[in-house]
Amino acid sequence: MNRDIQNVAVIGAGSMGHGIAQSALLAGLTVYLYDIEEEFLHTGVEKIFSGLDKMVAKDQIMETDASVFKNNLMPTVNLEKALSQADFVFEAVPEVLEQKQDVFKQLDTLAPRDTILATNTSNMSISLIADATKHKERVVGIHFFIPVVLMKLVEVIRGDDTSEEVMKVAYDLCLKMNKIPVRVEKDRPGFIVNRVNGPIRVFLSAVVELGLAEPEEIDALMRYNGLPIGHFELSDYIGLDVVYFSAEYRKQALHSEYGPNQILLDKVNAKELGRKTGKGFYDWSNGKPMIDLEKRTDKINIEDIEFVKFNEAARLVEEGVAKPKDIDKAMMLGTGYKEGPITYVKRFKLEDVMNRLEQLSYQLNREIIKPAQILKDNPDFVLDI
Ligand SMILES: NC(=O)c1ccc[n+]([C@@H]2O[C@H](COP(=O)([O-])OP(=O)(O)OC[C@H]3O[C@@H](n4cnc5c(N)ncnc54)[C@H](O)[C@@H]3O)[C@@H](O)[C@H]2O)c1
């Protein structure tokens, strides 16, 4: 296997693909960018060129370097051509399992035998995607965050059959691309960042569903405590259809409580999808909603949100998905918080945290908020930080 990666292929030139391609160019790599139609490819190339030009304008790179990077970009709608020289392939096509499996089947046939095949899925099983190939040991998860060029974090995910050598090459390539990789040792839905944040939606939706607080009252509490955006504003921003699909996926892959609740279903059915349709939990027709901080709820505390995240982080340690240190590192880099949930909770007595989680779980009738088993069996894991 070639450890010194020089040529890469990026499959899909959309929001993530063009960012991955630009980051690879900045690392001095030759990048073959592939999409199914000239039009999509063209849009991706334009975004890369304008991204490089902006970096020149900001004195982040030299103009001569930008020209070299542009020359190192090989856009093509011919998949065979894109793959023939590739040491490493980044797949960034839409988040639909059948589509990804179809692409991986082709990659497995057309790419040289030693080429590493990486998927940028944000949720789906690396192993299921690898099932479409004959050489599963060369398939790895490599999860970038948006906007790719600015966000440092990359989760490097081991599928059931990924070899250690492939994990190492993927990790080193992220370093070469000026990223901060974090190893995810087990293929579980949502990996680290999306998984730790997952139960927050279940928790806060239950608070709304039981009539304890309105979305705006919860968002006011979050903003009042210094968070850049509230949960429901963020959901509107991402798009409630996207939130709905991820809820459906987690319901099947993790726990039934992750499924979409009635409020979310009603919004999606009414095509109130948030920012993109002008209405969701908030009215976006005149731009960003104004949250009145005076409306903040006193039915939950800001700590509760951190406790729920901490509990899920504990489950990741219990399942052997990642080390406590790596979870906190990923959460800081991926969400912009000053500390990760495990470090945050260390200032409290673990017994108090567990009692509060029990209380919330009972009050809201949500099993996933119950304290993780590891908090009882091996509470010292929090020291490994
Ligand atoms: N957007 C995000 O915030 C984000 C963050 C992290 C990871 N991801 C993941 O990255 C992947 C891509 O997401 P995106 O937001 O860039 O999507 P996107 O819709 O912006 O881009 C997808 C691109 O893939 C192309 N495409 C479709 N079928 C193809 C095929 N068979 N071969 C080659 N190209 C094909 C499309 O034409 C499009 O240009 C998804 O798995 C998504 O979950 C997205």
Short mmCIF file of C-alpha atoms and ligand atoms in Angstrom, two decimals:
data_model
loop_
_atom_site.label_atom_id
_atom_site.label_comp_id
_atom_site.label_asym_id
_atom_site.label_seq_id
_atom_site.Cartn_x
_atom_site.Cartn_y
_atom_site.Cartn_z
CA MET A 1 0.00 0.00 0.00
CA ASN A 2 1.25 3.45 -0.94
CA ARG A 3 1.64 5.46 2.29
CA ASP A 4 2.91 8.57 0.54
CA ILE A 5 -0.35 9.88 -0.89
CA GLN A 6 0.15 12.21 -3.89
CA ASN A 7 -2.91 11.73 -6.08
CA VAL A 8 -6.43 11.74 -4.73
CA ALA A 9 -9.88 11.50 -6.29
CA VAL A 10 -12.94 13.28 -4.89
CA ILE A 11 -16.26 11.76 -5.95
CA GLY A 12 -19.06 14.36 -5.84
CA ALA A 13 -18.32 18.08 -6.24
CA GLY A 14 -21.09 19.40 -3.92
CA SER A 15 -20.87 21.29 -0.61
CA MET A 16 -18.48 18.80 0.98
CA GLY A 17 -16.68 17.49 -2.13
CA HIS A 18 -15.46 20.87 -3.33
CA GLY A 19 -14.23 21.72 0.19
CA ILE A 20 -12.37 18.41 0.50
CA ALA A 21 -10.83 18.99 -2.93
CA GLN A 22 -9.67 22.49 -1.96
CA SER A 23 -8.13 21.23 1.30
CA ALA A 24 -6.29 18.48 -0.62
CA LEU A 25 -4.98 21.01 -3.17
CA LEU A 26 -3.72 23.23 -0.34
CA ALA A 27 -1.74 20.21 0.89
CA GLY A 28 0.02 20.08 -2.50
CA LEU A 29 -1.87 17.02 -3.74
CA THR A 30 -3.08 16.39 -7.27
CA VAL A 31 -6.86 16.17 -7.16
CA TYR A 32 -9.13 14.44 -9.67
CA LEU A 33 -12.62 15.84 -9.07
CA TYR A 34 -15.51 13.79 -10.43
CA ASP A 35 -19.25 14.44 -10.64
CA ILE A 36 -22.01 12.93 -12.75
CA GLU A 37 -22.69 16.03 -14.83
CA GLU A 38 -20.53 18.82 -16.28
CA GLU A 39 -22.80 21.43 -14.71
CA PHE A 40 -22.25 20.15 -11.14
CA LEU A 41 -18.55 19.75 -11.76
CA HIS A 42 -18.31 23.27 -13.10
CA THR A 43 -20.03 24.73 -10.01
CA GLY A 44 -17.61 22.83 -7.76
CA VAL A 45 -14.55 24.03 -9.70
CA GLU A 46 -15.77 27.63 -9.57
CA LYS A 47 -16.17 27.43 -5.81
CA ILE A 48 -12.67 26.00 -5.40
CA PHE A 49 -11.14 28.71 -7.61
CA SER A 50 -13.01 31.48 -5.81
CA GLY A 51 -11.99 29.95 -2.44
CA LEU A 52 -8.32 30.01 -3.49
CA ASP A 53 -8.65 33.58 -4.82
CA LYS A 54 -10.11 34.71 -1.49
CA MET A 55 -7.14 33.16 0.31
CA VAL A 56 -4.79 35.12 -1.94
CA ALA A 57 -6.75 38.34 -1.23
CA LYS A 58 -6.40 37.69 2.51
CA ASP A 59 -2.65 37.01 2.16
CA GLN A 60 -3.13 33.44 3.37
CA ILE A 61 -1.45 31.98 0.29
CA MET A 62 0.74 33.41 -2.50
CA GLU A 63 -0.73 34.03 -5.93
CA THR A 64 1.90 31.78 -7.53
CA ASP A 65 0.91 28.94 -5.17
CA ALA A 66 -2.77 29.45 -5.98
CA SER A 67 -1.93 29.01 -9.70
CA VAL A 68 -0.06 25.78 -8.95
CA PHE A 69 -3.02 24.51 -6.89
CA LYS A 70 -5.44 25.37 -9.70
CA ASN A 71 -3.24 23.47 -12.18
CA ASN A 72 -3.24 20.48 -9.83
CA LEU A 73 -7.03 20.21 -10.10
CA MET A 74 -8.25 17.74 -12.74
CA PRO A 75 -12.03 17.96 -13.12
CA THR A 76 -13.65 15.11 -15.04
CA VAL A 77 -16.96 13.38 -15.65
CA ASN A 78 -15.08 10.19 -16.54
CA LEU A 79 -14.91 8.00 -13.43
CA GLU A 80 -12.25 5.68 -14.83
CA LYS A 81 -9.98 8.65 -15.53
CA ALA A 82 -10.61 10.09 -12.06
CA LEU A 83 -9.57 6.82 -10.44
CA SER A 84 -6.75 5.55 -12.61
CA GLN A 85 -4.01 7.49 -10.74
CA ALA A 86 -5.67 7.72 -7.32
CA ASP A 87 -3.86 6.63 -4.16
CA PHE A 88 -6.82 7.69 -2.06
CA VAL A 89 -10.49 8.30 -2.89
CA PHE A 90 -12.86 10.58 -0.95
CA GLU A 91 -16.53 9.79 -1.64
CA ALA A 92 -18.89 12.75 -1.04
CA VAL A 93 -22.15 11.85 -2.83
CA PRO A 94 -25.58 12.33 -1.16
CA GLU A 95 -26.41 10.58 2.12
CA VAL A 96 -28.40 7.69 0.61
CA LEU A 97 -27.12 4.20 1.38
CA GLU A 98 -28.02 2.64 -1.99
CA GLN A 99 -26.32 5.51 -3.81
CA LYS A 100 -23.16 5.18 -1.74
CA GLN A 101 -23.10 1.39 -2.15
CA ASP A 102 -23.50 1.79 -5.89
CA VAL A 103 -20.57 4.22 -6.00
CA PHE A 104 -18.38 1.95 -3.85
CA LYS A 105 -19.11 -1.01 -6.12
CA GLN A 106 -17.73 1.02 -9.03
CA LEU A 107 -14.78 2.33 -7.02
CA ASP A 108 -13.85 -1.22 -6.01
CA THR A 109 -13.83 -2.34 -9.63
CA LEU A 110 -12.19 0.70 -11.24
CA ALA A 111 -9.62 1.93 -8.70
CA PRO A 112 -6.16 0.31 -8.47
CA ARG A 113 -6.06 -2.57 -5.96
CA ASP A 114 -4.02 -0.60 -3.35
CA THR A 115 -6.17 2.54 -3.43
CA ILE A 116 -7.85 3.46 -0.15
CA LEU A 117 -11.59 4.16 -0.42
CA ALA A 118 -12.96 6.66 2.10
CA THR A 119 -16.57 7.74 2.67
CA ASN A 120 -17.54 11.13 4.08
CA THR A 121 -20.90 9.88 5.40
CA SER A 122 -22.05 11.81 8.48
CA ASN A 123 -24.16 9.04 9.98
CA MET A 124 -24.25 5.83 8.07
CA SER A 125 -22.48 2.57 8.76
CA ILE A 126 -19.03 2.37 7.14
CA SER A 127 -19.33 -1.43 7.21
CA LEU A 128 -22.63 -1.42 5.27
CA ILE A 129 -21.06 0.83 2.63
CA ALA A 130 -18.00 -1.45 2.54
CA ASP A 131 -20.31 -4.44 1.97
CA ALA A 132 -20.61 -3.28 -1.65
CA THR A 133 -16.88 -4.00 -2.17
CA LYS A 134 -14.75 -7.12 -2.37
CA HIS A 135 -11.89 -5.62 -0.37
CA LYS A 136 -13.53 -4.23 2.75
CA GLU A 137 -10.24 -3.74 4.57
CA ARG A 138 -9.44 -0.74 2.37
CA VAL A 139 -12.71 1.09 3.15
CA VAL A 140 -12.60 3.72 5.91
CA GLY A 141 -14.80 6.55 7.19
CA ILE A 142 -13.38 10.05 6.94
CA HIS A 143 -15.90 12.56 8.23
CA PHE A 144 -15.14 16.22 7.49
CA PHE A 145 -17.18 19.08 8.94
CA ILE A 146 -18.68 22.03 7.07
CA PRO A 147 -17.17 24.42 5.93
CA VAL A 148 -14.43 21.92 5.17
CA VAL A 149 -11.63 24.39 4.49
CA LEU A 150 -12.13 26.13 7.87
CA MET A 151 -13.14 23.26 10.15
CA LYS A 152 -10.14 21.41 11.56
CA LEU A 153 -11.85 18.28 12.84
CA VAL A 154 -11.96 15.04 10.87
CA GLU A 155 -13.35 11.84 12.41
CA VAL A 156 -11.42 8.83 11.05
CA ILE A 157 -13.74 5.84 11.46
CA ARG A 158 -12.84 2.17 11.52
CA GLY A 159 -15.41 -0.06 9.80
CA ASP A 160 -15.74 -3.68 10.98
CA ASP A 161 -13.09 -4.79 8.46
CA THR A 162 -10.91 -1.68 8.05
CA SER A 163 -7.22 -2.57 8.45
CA GLU A 164 -5.02 -0.73 10.95
CA GLU A 165 -2.72 0.28 8.10
CA VAL A 166 -5.63 1.98 6.28
CA MET A 167 -6.60 3.79 9.52
CA LYS A 168 -3.02 5.07 9.86
CA VAL A 169 -2.72 6.23 6.24
CA ALA A 170 -6.09 8.03 6.49
CA TYR A 171 -5.06 9.66 9.77
CA ASP A 172 -1.71 10.83 8.35
CA LEU A 173 -3.38 12.17 5.22
CA CYS A 174 -5.65 14.34 7.41
CA LEU A 175 -2.55 15.71 9.15
CA LYS A 176 -1.00 16.47 5.77
CA MET A 177 -4.20 18.34 4.88
CA ASN A 178 -3.70 20.49 7.98
CA LYS A 179 -6.62 18.90 9.82
CA ILE A 180 -6.92 17.50 13.33
CA PRO A 181 -7.99 13.86 13.01
CA VAL A 182 -9.64 11.90 15.81
CA ARG A 183 -9.79 8.12 15.71
CA VAL A 184 -13.22 6.48 16.01
CA GLU A 185 -12.54 2.83 16.76
CA LYS A 186 -16.03 1.41 16.27
CA ASP A 187 -18.57 1.95 13.56
CA ARG A 188 -21.61 3.28 15.48
CA PRO A 189 -24.23 5.71 14.09
CA GLY A 190 -23.25 9.39 14.31
CA PHE A 191 -19.61 8.55 15.24
CA ILE A 192 -18.64 11.10 17.95
CA VAL A 193 -19.97 14.64 17.42
CA ASN A 194 -23.35 13.81 15.88
CA ARG A 195 -23.88 10.97 18.34
CA VAL A 196 -23.10 13.01 21.49
CA ASN A 197 -25.40 15.81 20.29
CA GLY A 198 -28.14 13.34 19.26
CA PRO A 199 -30.01 12.91 22.60
CA ILE A 200 -30.31 16.71 23.00
CA ARG A 201 -33.06 16.74 20.39
CA VAL A 202 -34.89 13.89 22.15
CA PHE A 203 -34.52 15.64 25.52
CA LEU A 204 -35.56 19.14 24.44
CA SER A 205 -38.38 17.91 22.21
CA ALA A 206 -39.80 16.00 25.20
CA VAL A 207 -39.67 19.20 27.28
CA VAL A 208 -41.71 20.98 24.57
CA GLU A 209 -44.06 18.05 24.02
CA LEU A 210 -44.94 17.91 27.72
CA GLY A 211 -45.73 21.62 27.63
CA LEU A 212 -42.96 22.51 30.09
CA ALA A 213 -41.41 25.12 27.78
CA GLU A 214 -41.74 26.56 24.30
CA PRO A 215 -38.88 26.28 21.75
CA GLU A 216 -38.15 30.00 22.11
CA GLU A 217 -37.96 29.74 25.92
CA ILE A 218 -35.39 26.94 25.60
CA ASP A 219 -33.37 28.77 22.94
CA ALA A 220 -33.43 31.91 25.14
CA LEU A 221 -31.96 29.84 28.00
CA MET A 222 -29.19 28.54 25.74
CA ARG A 223 -28.34 31.95 24.30
CA TYR A 224 -28.54 33.62 27.72
CA ASN A 225 -25.85 31.18 28.85
CA GLY A 226 -23.50 32.20 26.08
CA LEU A 227 -24.22 29.56 23.44
CA PRO A 228 -24.02 30.98 19.91
CA ILE A 229 -27.35 29.47 18.82
CA GLY A 230 -30.31 27.71 20.42
CA HIS A 231 -31.31 24.13 19.59
CA PHE A 232 -34.54 24.95 17.72
CA GLU A 233 -32.99 27.85 15.78
CA LEU A 234 -30.23 25.50 14.72
CA SER A 235 -32.73 22.84 13.62
CA ASP A 236 -34.52 25.47 11.50
CA TYR A 237 -31.17 26.52 10.08
CA ILE A 238 -30.15 22.96 9.14
CA GLY A 239 -33.61 22.23 7.70
CA LEU A 240 -36.34 20.23 9.47
CA ASP A 241 -36.42 17.70 6.61
CA VAL A 242 -32.73 16.92 7.23
CA VAL A 243 -33.44 16.64 10.98
CA TYR A 244 -36.38 14.34 10.19
CA PHE A 245 -34.32 11.95 8.03
CA SER A 246 -31.54 11.74 10.58
CA ALA A 247 -34.18 11.05 13.30
CA GLU A 248 -35.62 8.21 11.21
CA TYR A 249 -32.17 6.72 10.64
CA ARG A 250 -31.27 6.81 14.34
CA LYS A 251 -34.60 5.34 15.32
CA GLN A 252 -33.67 2.24 13.34
CA ALA A 253 -29.97 2.21 14.16
CA LEU A 254 -29.91 3.24 17.85
CA HIS A 255 -33.18 3.53 19.80
CA SER A 256 -36.88 4.10 19.03
CA GLU A 257 -36.86 7.33 21.08
CA TYR A 258 -34.68 8.97 18.42
CA GLY A 259 -37.61 8.82 15.97
CA PRO A 260 -39.27 12.10 14.87
CA ASN A 261 -41.78 13.35 17.47
CA GLN A 262 -45.24 14.70 16.62
CA ILE A 263 -44.14 18.35 16.54
CA LEU A 264 -41.38 17.62 14.02
CA LEU A 265 -43.73 15.44 11.94
CA ASP A 266 -46.34 18.20 11.84
CA LYS A 267 -43.79 20.76 10.69
CA VAL A 268 -42.44 18.48 7.94
CA ASN A 269 -45.95 17.57 6.75
CA ALA A 270 -46.87 21.27 6.61
CA LYS A 271 -43.64 21.91 4.61
CA GLU A 272 -42.50 24.28 7.36
CA LEU A 273 -38.87 23.25 7.04
CA GLY A 274 -37.18 26.24 8.69
CA ARG A 275 -34.98 28.86 7.09
CA LYS A 276 -35.24 27.49 3.54
CA THR A 277 -39.07 27.71 3.46
CA GLY A 278 -39.31 30.87 5.57
CA LYS A 279 -41.06 29.10 8.47
CA GLY A 280 -40.22 26.33 10.90
CA PHE A 281 -40.13 26.67 14.67
CA TYR A 282 -39.57 30.35 13.86
CA ASP A 283 -40.63 32.82 11.18
CA TRP A 284 -37.61 33.44 8.92
CA SER A 285 -39.40 35.61 6.36
CA ASN A 286 -37.61 38.74 7.65
CA GLY A 287 -34.26 37.05 8.23
CA LYS A 288 -32.86 35.56 11.44
CA PRO A 289 -35.37 35.26 14.29
CA MET A 290 -34.86 37.55 17.29
CA ILE A 291 -34.83 35.56 20.52
CA ASP A 292 -36.05 37.41 23.61
CA LEU A 293 -33.63 36.35 26.36
CA GLU A 294 -36.11 37.44 29.01
CA LYS A 295 -38.30 34.53 27.98
CA ARG A 296 -35.78 31.92 29.13
CA THR A 297 -37.30 28.90 30.80
CA ASP A 298 -36.67 27.90 34.41
CA LYS A 299 -38.12 24.42 33.94
CA ILE A 300 -34.71 23.03 32.94
CA ASN A 301 -31.17 24.20 33.68
CA ILE A 302 -28.40 24.83 31.19
CA GLU A 303 -26.38 22.12 33.02
CA ASP A 304 -29.06 19.56 32.13
CA ILE A 305 -28.14 19.88 28.45
CA GLU A 306 -24.48 19.26 29.24
CA PHE A 307 -25.35 16.31 31.48
CA VAL A 308 -27.34 14.68 28.68
CA LYS A 309 -24.37 15.11 26.31
CA PHE A 310 -21.96 13.80 28.93
CA ASN A 311 -24.15 10.73 29.40
CA GLU A 312 -24.01 9.91 25.68
CA ALA A 313 -20.25 10.54 25.66
CA ALA A 314 -20.02 8.00 28.52
CA ARG A 315 -21.94 5.50 26.38
CA LEU A 316 -19.39 5.97 23.58
CA VAL A 317 -16.59 5.10 26.03
CA GLU A 318 -18.63 2.11 27.27
CA GLU A 319 -19.10 0.86 23.69
CA GLY A 320 -15.39 1.27 22.94
CA VAL A 321 -16.06 3.84 20.20
CA ALA A 322 -13.51 6.44 21.31
CA LYS A 323 -11.32 7.47 24.23
CA PRO A 324 -12.60 10.18 26.64
CA LYS A 325 -9.81 12.54 25.54
CA ASP A 326 -10.69 12.12 21.88
CA ILE A 327 -14.41 12.63 22.55
CA ASP A 328 -13.79 15.95 24.27
CA LYS A 329 -11.32 17.01 21.58
CA ALA A 330 -13.84 16.18 18.83
CA MET A 331 -16.66 17.99 20.65
CA MET A 332 -14.59 21.14 21.09
CA LEU A 333 -13.36 21.21 17.50
CA GLY A 334 -16.66 20.12 15.98
CA THR A 335 -19.00 22.41 17.94
CA GLY A 336 -16.83 25.37 18.97
CA TYR A 337 -17.34 24.83 22.71
CA LYS A 338 -14.47 25.78 25.01
CA GLU A 339 -14.51 22.39 26.73
CA GLY A 340 -15.88 18.94 26.01
CA PRO A 341 -18.78 17.39 27.97
CA ILE A 342 -16.56 15.06 30.02
CA THR A 343 -14.26 17.86 31.21
CA TYR A 344 -17.32 20.06 31.88
CA VAL A 345 -18.96 17.49 34.14
CA LYS A 346 -15.80 16.94 36.21
CA ARG A 347 -16.64 20.04 38.26
CA PHE A 348 -19.81 18.32 39.57
CA LYS A 349 -20.22 15.35 41.90
CA LEU A 350 -20.91 12.38 39.64
CA GLU A 351 -23.60 11.20 42.04
CA ASP A 352 -25.49 14.50 41.60
CA VAL A 353 -25.21 14.26 37.82
CA MET A 354 -26.58 10.71 37.86
CA ASN A 355 -29.45 11.69 40.18
CA ARG A 356 -30.40 14.57 37.89
CA LEU A 357 -30.32 12.30 34.82
CA GLU A 358 -32.56 9.75 36.63
CA GLN A 359 -34.95 12.53 37.58
CA LEU A 360 -35.14 13.92 34.01
CA SER A 361 -35.52 10.45 32.54
CA TYR A 362 -38.45 9.74 34.88
CA GLN A 363 -40.09 13.15 34.46
CA LEU A 364 -39.86 13.11 30.65
CA ASN A 365 -40.36 9.36 30.29
CA ARG A 366 -37.26 8.97 28.11
CA GLU A 367 -35.07 5.91 28.58
CA ILE A 368 -32.04 7.24 26.70
CA ILE A 369 -31.54 9.96 29.32
CA LYS A 370 -31.07 7.35 32.07
CA PRO A 371 -27.48 7.26 33.38
CA ALA A 372 -25.21 5.08 31.22
CA GLN A 373 -24.14 1.78 32.78
CA ILE A 374 -20.46 2.82 32.80
CA LEU A 375 -21.28 5.64 35.25
CA LYS A 376 -22.16 2.93 37.78
CA ASP A 377 -19.60 0.27 36.77
CA ASN A 378 -16.50 2.33 36.05
CA PRO A 379 -17.03 6.00 36.99
CA ASP A 380 -13.26 6.56 37.00
CA PHE A 381 -13.22 6.69 33.21
CA VAL A 382 -13.72 10.45 33.58
CA LEU A 383 -10.19 10.66 35.01
CA ASP A 384 -8.70 9.52 31.69
CA ILE A 385 -8.97 12.98 30.20
N1 LIG B 1 -23.38 19.25 4.16
C1 LIG B 1 -22.95 18.96 5.36
O1 LIG B 1 -23.12 19.74 6.32
C2 LIG B 1 -22.19 17.69 5.60
C3 LIG B 1 -21.27 17.60 6.66
C4 LIG B 1 -20.54 16.42 6.84
C5 LIG B 1 -20.75 15.36 5.98
N2 LIG B 1 -21.67 15.45 4.97
C6 LIG B 1 -21.84 14.29 4.10
O2 LIG B 1 -21.13 14.50 2.88
C7 LIG B 1 -21.81 13.82 1.82
C8 LIG B 1 -22.09 14.81 0.71
O3 LIG B 1 -22.90 15.84 1.22
P1 LIG B 1 -23.02 17.27 0.51
O4 LIG B 1 -23.66 18.17 1.51
O5 LIG B 1 -21.71 17.64 -0.11
O6 LIG B 1 -24.07 16.93 -0.65
P2 LIG B 1 -24.34 17.78 -1.98
O7 LIG B 1 -25.73 17.41 -2.38
O8 LIG B 1 -24.00 19.20 -1.81
O9 LIG B 1 -23.31 17.17 -3.05
C9 LIG B 1 -23.39 15.86 -3.55
C10 LIG B 1 -22.77 15.85 -4.94
O10 LIG B 1 -22.65 14.49 -5.35
C11 LIG B 1 -22.99 14.43 -6.74
N3 LIG B 1 -23.37 13.05 -7.05
C12 LIG B 1 -24.56 12.43 -6.94
N4 LIG B 1 -24.44 11.14 -7.34
C13 LIG B 1 -23.16 10.95 -7.70
C14 LIG B 1 -22.42 9.85 -8.18
N5 LIG B 1 -23.01 8.66 -8.38
N6 LIG B 1 -21.11 10.02 -8.44
C15 LIG B 1 -20.52 11.21 -8.24
N7 LIG B 1 -21.17 12.30 -7.78
C16 LIG B 1 -22.47 12.17 -7.50
C17 LIG B 1 -24.11 15.44 -6.90
O11 LIG B 1 -24.23 15.82 -8.26
C18 LIG B 1 -23.60 16.57 -6.01
O12 LIG B 1 -22.77 17.46 -6.72
C19 LIG B 1 -23.05 13.19 2.44
O13 LIG B 1 -22.77 11.87 2.77
C20 LIG B 1 -23.28 14.03 3.68
O14 LIG B 1 -23.97 13.33 4.70
C21 LIG B 1 -22.38 16.59 4.74
#
